[in-house]
Coordinates of C-alpha atoms in Angstrom, one line a residue:
X518 CA 63.4 217.6 83.8
X519 CA 64.0 216.8 87.3
X520 CA 60.5 215.1 87.7
X521 CA 61.5 213.0 84.8
X522 CA 64.7 212.1 86.1
X523 CA 63.2 211.1 89.4
X524 CA 60.4 209.2 87.6
X525 CA 62.9 207.2 85.7
X526 CA 65.0 206.4 88.8
X527 CA 61.9 205.3 90.6
X528 CA 60.9 203.0 87.7
X529 CA 64.4 201.4 87.4
X530 CA 64.4 200.9 91.1
X531 CA 61.0 199.0 91.4
X532 CA 61.8 197.0 88.2
X533 CA 65.1 195.9 89.8
X534 CA 63.5 194.8 93.1
X535 CA 63.0 191.1 93.3
X536 CA 60.7 189.4 95.9
X537 CA 61.9 186.9 98.2
X538 CA 60.8 183.2 97.7
X539 CA 58.9 181.6 100.6
X540 CA 61.1 178.6 101.6
X541 CA 59.4 176.9 104.9
X542 CA 57.5 177.5 108.1
X543 CA 57.2 175.3 111.1
X544 CA 54.7 174.9 113.9
X545 CA 55.5 173.8 117.4
X546 CA 53.4 174.4 120.3
X547 CA 51.3 173.5 123.3
X548 CA 47.8 174.2 124.4
X549 CA 48.9 177.4 126.2
X550 CA 50.7 180.4 124.9
X551 CA 53.6 180.2 123.0
X552 CA 55.9 182.8 121.7
X553 CA 59.1 182.8 119.5
X554 CA 61.0 185.8 120.6
X555 CA 64.4 185.5 118.6
X556 CA 66.0 183.6 115.8
X557 CA 69.3 183.4 114.0
X558 CA 71.2 181.0 111.7
X559 CA 74.8 179.8 111.2
X560 CA 77.1 179.5 108.2
X561 CA 75.6 176.1 107.2
X562 CA 72.0 177.4 106.8
X563 CA 70.7 175.9 110.1
X564 CA 68.1 177.9 111.9
X565 CA 67.9 178.5 115.8
X566 CA 64.7 179.8 117.4
X567 CA 64.0 180.6 121.0
X568 CA 61.0 181.5 122.9
X569 CA 58.6 180.8 125.8
X570 CA 55.9 178.1 126.1
X571 CA 53.1 177.3 128.6
X572 CA 52.6 173.5 128.4
X573 CA 54.3 170.3 127.2
X574 CA 56.0 171.3 124.0
X575 CA 55.8 169.2 121.0
X576 CA 58.3 170.1 118.1
X577 CA 57.2 167.2 116.1
X578 CA 54.8 164.2 117.1
X579 CA 57.8 162.2 118.4
X580 CA 59.7 164.9 120.2
X581 CA 58.3 166.7 123.3
X582 CA 59.9 168.7 126.1
X583 CA 58.1 169.0 129.5
X584 CA 56.6 172.0 131.1
X585 CA 57.7 173.0 134.5
X586 CA 55.7 176.2 135.3
X587 CA 54.7 179.6 134.4
X588 CA 56.7 180.6 131.4
X589 CA 59.3 178.0 130.4
X590 CA 62.0 178.5 127.6
X591 CA 62.6 176.7 124.2
X592 CA 65.6 176.5 122.1
X593 CA 65.1 174.6 118.9
X594 CA 67.1 174.1 115.5
X595 CA 66.0 173.3 112.2
X596 CA 68.1 172.7 109.0
X597 CA 68.2 175.0 105.9
X598 CA 65.2 172.9 104.6
X599 CA 63.2 173.3 107.6
X600 CA 63.6 169.7 109.1
X601 CA 63.7 169.7 112.8
X602 CA 67.2 169.0 114.3
X603 CA 67.0 169.3 118.1
X604 CA 65.2 171.2 120.8
X605 CA 65.5 172.0 124.6
X606 CA 63.1 173.1 127.1
X607 CA 64.3 174.8 130.3
X608 CA 62.5 176.5 133.2
X609 CA 61.6 176.8 136.8
X610 CA 58.3 177.4 138.6
X611 CA 58.2 181.1 137.9
X612 CA 58.7 183.3 134.9
X613 CA 61.7 182.7 132.5
X614 CA 62.4 184.6 129.3
X615 CA 64.9 184.3 126.4
X616 CA 66.8 187.5 125.5
X617 CA 69.2 186.9 122.7
X618 CA 70.5 184.2 120.4
X619 CA 73.7 184.2 118.3
X620 CA 76.0 181.6 116.4
X621 CA 79.7 182.1 115.9
X622 CA 81.8 181.0 113.0
X623 CA 82.4 177.5 114.7
X624 CA 78.7 176.6 114.7
X625 CA 78.5 177.1 118.4
X626 CA 75.2 178.6 119.8
X627 CA 75.0 181.4 122.5
X628 CA 71.8 181.9 124.4
X629 CA 71.2 184.4 127.1
X630 CA 68.0 184.7 129.1
X631 CA 66.5 185.5 132.3
X632 CA 64.9 183.4 135.0
X633 CA 63.6 183.6 138.7
X634 CA 65.2 181.6 141.5
X635 CA 65.8 178.4 139.7
X636 CA 66.3 177.3 136.1
X637 CA 66.2 173.5 135.1
X638 CA 67.9 172.2 131.9
X639 CA 67.8 168.4 131.7
X640 CA 69.9 167.2 134.7
X641 CA 71.5 170.6 135.2
X642 CA 70.1 173.3 137.6
X643 CA 70.9 176.9 138.0
X644 CA 70.0 178.7 141.3
X645 CA 70.1 182.4 142.3
X646 CA 68.2 185.2 144.0
X647 CA 65.0 186.4 142.7
X648 CA 66.0 187.7 139.2
X649 CA 68.9 186.1 137.4
X650 CA 70.6 185.9 134.3
X651 CA 72.1 182.9 132.3
X652 CA 74.1 181.8 129.3
X653 CA 73.7 178.5 127.5
X654 CA 76.3 177.8 124.9
X655 CA 75.8 174.4 122.8
X656 CA 77.5 173.1 119.6
X657 CA 75.6 173.1 116.6
X658 CA 74.1 169.6 117.6
X659 CA 72.6 170.9 120.5
X660 CA 75.3 169.4 122.9
X661 CA 75.6 171.7 126.0
X662 CA 79.2 173.0 126.3
X663 CA 78.4 175.6 128.9
X664 CA 75.3 176.6 131.3
X665 CA 75.9 179.2 133.9
X666 CA 74.7 182.1 135.7
X667 CA 75.9 185.5 134.4
X668 CA 75.9 188.7 136.2
X669 CA 74.0 190.5 133.4
X670 CA 72.2 189.9 130.3
X671 CA 73.8 191.6 127.3
X672 CA 71.8 194.0 125.2
X673 CA 73.7 193.2 122.2
X674 CA 76.1 190.5 121.2
X675 CA 78.4 189.7 118.1
X676 CA 81.5 188.0 117.3
X677 CA 84.7 189.6 116.0
X678 CA 86.9 188.0 113.2
X679 CA 88.7 186.0 115.8
X680 CA 85.6 184.4 117.1
X681 CA 85.7 186.3 120.3
X682 CA 82.3 187.3 121.9
X683 CA 81.8 191.0 122.4
X684 CA 78.9 192.1 124.4
X685 CA 77.4 195.3 125.9
X686 CA 75.0 195.7 128.6
X687 CA 73.4 198.3 131.2
X688 CA 75.5 198.3 134.5
X689 CA 74.2 200.3 137.5
X690 CA 76.1 198.5 140.1
X691 CA 79.2 196.4 140.7
X692 CA 79.8 193.8 137.9
X693 CA 81.7 190.6 138.3
X694 CA 83.7 189.6 135.3
X695 CA 85.3 186.3 135.0
X696 CA 87.3 184.4 132.3
X697 CA 84.9 181.6 131.9

């Protein structure tokens, strides 16, 4: 009797499973190695992706971001139908890496990453010691709200019901916390 109940439950489970429908995929790249490391979406269905690239990066045939050196970082947005919305490239002469990417309930994008010595994003430049962490906050249209050095990169981030950013990280030395 147990075998029949288990078999019946298994059959019902597999009959109720519905496959996901493939919606879209996009290709952006260079002649070098390109890796998409993290992805998220917002309440409007827009998709945000971040990763590294090695060469001038073309999101579309008309929209390119320059390559600075070693591993540079990209941040890109597509609408819910897969149409390219905007993209950013940032980097320095050494290795740079994306770490985490989230959106809040207001459509803002929070992007955390790592860089060595210098990180250039358009007309803005961050400088620090040999290894550093950064926060880039944009609105949903890609306009920069905040671009700054931070003491540590969060290992996990989320937003509470008030829209407050909650983070956790590994701490082994003194940490400087500010209200900015």
